[in-house]
Amino acid sequence: MTDWRAPRVAGAVHSDVLLPGSKSQTNRALVLAAISDGPSVVRLPLVARDTELMASALVSLGARIDRGEDRWTVEPITPVESATVDCGLAGTVMRFVPPVAALGTGPVRFDGDPRARERPMGTTISSLRDLGVQIDDDGRSTLPFTVHGAGEVRGGPLTVDASASSQFVSALLLVAPRFREGLDLRHEGGSLPSLPHVAMTVTELRRRGIVVDESPGRWQVHPGPVKALDVTIEPDLSNAGPFVAAALATAGRVRVRHWPEQTDQAGDAWRDLAAAFGGTAARDGDDLVFTGPDRLRGVQLDLHDVGELTPVVAALAALADTPSTLTGIAHLRGHETDRLAALATEINRLGGRVEEREDGLVISPAPLHGGSFATYEDHRMAHAGAVIGLRVDDVTVENIGTTAKTYPGFADDWMRAVS
Ligand SMILES: O=C(O)C1=C[C@@H](OP(=O)(O)O)[C@@H](O)[C@H](O)C1
Ligand SMILES: C=C(OP(=O)(O)O)C(=O)O
């Protein structure tokens, strides 16, 4: 646990940032490579706790991963007799890997960090059971559990409630081409969050030759081989958030290198979020340049589609000089921590005025003071603390090392960017 004094800046932040690869793209590329028809190459993968856990999980299921610098070669799974998978706190590992294990023949036991045992897993367990897969969970509907693969999964029609996490949908779609009948998946229940992440799943399947028919709340994945591919991972635009926020919070200017022209990443929404806070985002060649407003104003935003951006948005809102309302994000209570409770508690501890609502936060202007900002094993809470610390004296972010979940170099890159 390394507590870390967040750097306070006197003036505007001006900097260039080169971000590590996307967690969501890296972990999709690894899963698809592990079930594909030959060796795949993943270039510029994110190397961080969540992707290391994914790589280890797939290796324990029988894949081979040869890790060169900036280039991983993945040989697909050859079945193993049994395995154990450590999911850490990675939603993508705990939701994406059980359907892969269901294709195998031996028992695969899944567990993770203490908090992982509290994250929603019921839909993964019930959907695989509905497809005929045997799972032992001692009646808990959470981690730990054991998947007993029978060598194949029939697939076909399936209805799930994925209102707690889009990852329940993505997980099934990723492996569906390997089900005997493919999959005709419907979501029924509360509104499905994080739609860009589902779009990313569909894009990645199609790039590998899989036919996917889509209509709202329904995905039909045709069975067939997953073509091995040589892919390059985009920079992680969700992790661009704190740097974009540095420009917005200080009337600064931050250039994010290699921002893709077209992408499914949720973090692409930073272009609109910057405008909502009164800033600008302008393309300059391969890069996107964010400029902050003279006065940061509050925002009224429904973040249902891009929930993972909330902690940094909330930090900016706490620095704004008019009130903000953030809605559509009840599902954040099942993330790395209950992010609505954590943000309200920690911002209020620094003198803020945050009210927690059932599905969001109301954040009113208040003079903030220094203090300790707890992070609850949540990388994005650490980002939020760093952003607030730019404009408030003596903010200490507890356990900055938690950023290693998706961005091991965060603290160093932040110091460089803001000093
Ligand atoms: O599929 C993915 O890669 C992700 C989907 C989203 O999950 P939720 O739908 O649970 O928010 C997102 O928040 C998470 O960081 C990554
Ligand atoms: C919700 C997140 O992660 P996970 O993939 O563990 O769900 C996140 O990174 O904001």
PDB file of N, CA and C and ligand atoms in Angstrom, residues 23 50 89-92 95 119 167 308 335-336 339 379-380 405-406, ligand 2:
ATOM      1  N   LYS A  23      -7.608  -2.019 -22.052  1.00  0.00           N
ATOM      2  CA  LYS A  23      -7.905  -3.251 -21.305  1.00  0.00           C
ATOM      3  C   LYS A  23      -8.973  -4.063 -22.024  1.00  0.00           C
ATOM      4  N   ASP A  50      -5.092  -6.692 -14.944  1.00  0.00           N
ATOM      5  CA  ASP A  50      -6.262  -7.353 -15.546  1.00  0.00           C
ATOM      6  C   ASP A  50      -5.907  -8.192 -16.774  1.00  0.00           C
ATOM      7  N   LEU A  89      -9.613  -8.963  -9.447  1.00  0.00           N
ATOM      8  CA  LEU A  89     -10.827  -8.143  -9.344  1.00  0.00           C
ATOM      9  C   LEU A  89     -11.310  -7.774 -10.753  1.00  0.00           C
ATOM     10  N   ALA A  90     -10.870  -8.559 -11.740  1.00  0.00           N
ATOM     11  CA  ALA A  90     -11.139  -8.211 -13.141  1.00  0.00           C
ATOM     12  C   ALA A  90     -12.488  -8.743 -13.602  1.00  0.00           C
ATOM     13  N   GLY A  91     -13.424  -7.833 -13.854  1.00  0.00           N
ATOM     14  CA  GLY A  91     -14.735  -8.225 -14.369  1.00  0.00           C
ATOM     15  C   GLY A  91     -14.611  -9.008 -15.661  1.00  0.00           C
ATOM     16  N   THR A  92     -13.687  -8.597 -16.521  1.00  0.00           N
ATOM     17  CA  THR A  92     -13.556  -9.276 -17.809  1.00  0.00           C
ATOM     18  C   THR A  92     -13.075 -10.716 -17.624  1.00  0.00           C
ATOM     19  N   ARG A  95     -16.109 -12.788 -15.907  1.00  0.00           N
ATOM     20  CA  ARG A  95     -17.276 -13.021 -16.793  1.00  0.00           C
ATOM     21  C   ARG A  95     -16.887 -13.681 -18.115  1.00  0.00           C
ATOM     22  N   ARG A 119     -18.957  -9.224  -6.342  1.00  0.00           N
ATOM     23  CA  ARG A 119     -19.408  -8.649  -7.623  1.00  0.00           C
ATOM     24  C   ARG A 119     -20.468  -9.552  -8.253  1.00  0.00           C
ATOM     25  N   GLN A 167     -21.031  -7.049 -19.359  1.00  0.00           N
ATOM     26  CA  GLN A 167     -20.055  -8.133 -19.543  1.00  0.00           C
ATOM     27  C   GLN A 167     -20.728  -9.502 -19.619  1.00  0.00           C
ATOM     28  N   GLU A 308     -17.908   3.555 -16.716  1.00  0.00           N
ATOM     29  CA  GLU A 308     -16.553   3.475 -16.160  1.00  0.00           C
ATOM     30  C   GLU A 308     -15.847   4.844 -16.154  1.00  0.00           C
ATOM     31  N   HIS A 335     -19.214  -2.505  -9.332  1.00  0.00           N
ATOM     32  CA  HIS A 335     -17.876  -2.405  -9.936  1.00  0.00           C
ATOM     33  C   HIS A 335     -16.798  -2.746  -8.899  1.00  0.00           C
ATOM     34  N   GLU A 336     -15.567  -2.289  -9.110  1.00  0.00           N
ATOM     35  CA  GLU A 336     -14.454  -2.642  -8.224  1.00  0.00           C
ATOM     36  C   GLU A 336     -14.832  -2.387  -6.760  1.00  0.00           C
ATOM     37  N   ARG A 339     -19.043   2.334  -6.383  1.00  0.00           N
ATOM     38  CA  ARG A 339     -18.421   3.614  -6.764  1.00  0.00           C
ATOM     39  C   ARG A 339     -19.276   4.820  -6.371  1.00  0.00           C
ATOM     40  N   HIS A 379      -8.888   1.369  -9.210  1.00  0.00           N
ATOM     41  CA  HIS A 379      -7.980   2.208 -10.012  1.00  0.00           C
ATOM     42  C   HIS A 379      -8.591   3.559 -10.364  1.00  0.00           C
ATOM     43  N   ARG A 380      -9.901   3.549 -10.656  1.00  0.00           N
ATOM     44  CA  ARG A 380     -10.492   4.821 -11.104  1.00  0.00           C
ATOM     45  C   ARG A 380     -10.803   5.759  -9.934  1.00  0.00           C
ATOM     46  N   LYS A 405      -4.139  -2.061 -11.854  1.00  0.00           N
ATOM     47  CA  LYS A 405      -5.180  -2.915 -12.454  1.00  0.00           C
ATOM     48  C   LYS A 405      -5.224  -2.727 -13.967  1.00  0.00           C
ATOM     49  N   THR A 406      -5.125  -1.478 -14.403  1.00  0.00           N
ATOM     50  CA  THR A 406      -5.168  -1.231 -15.860  1.00  0.00           C
ATOM     51  C   THR A 406      -4.065  -0.286 -16.341  1.00  0.00           C
TER      52      THR A 406
HETATM   53  C1  LIG B   2     -15.600  -1.567 -14.160  1.00  0.00           C
HETATM   54  C2  LIG B   2     -14.308  -1.717 -14.483  1.00  0.00           C
HETATM   55  O1  LIG B   2     -13.624  -2.885 -14.539  1.00  0.00           O
HETATM   56  P1  LIG B   2     -14.031  -4.414 -14.677  1.00  0.00           P
HETATM   57  O2  LIG B   2     -13.552  -4.854 -16.033  1.00  0.00           O
HETATM   58  O3  LIG B   2     -13.290  -5.115 -13.576  1.00  0.00           O
HETATM   59  O4  LIG B   2     -15.532  -4.538 -14.537  1.00  0.00           O
HETATM   60  C3  LIG B   2     -13.465  -0.535 -14.804  1.00  0.00           C
HETATM   61  O5  LIG B   2     -12.326  -0.744 -15.273  1.00  0.00           O
HETATM   62  O6  LIG B   2     -13.903   0.614 -14.612  1.00  0.00           O
END
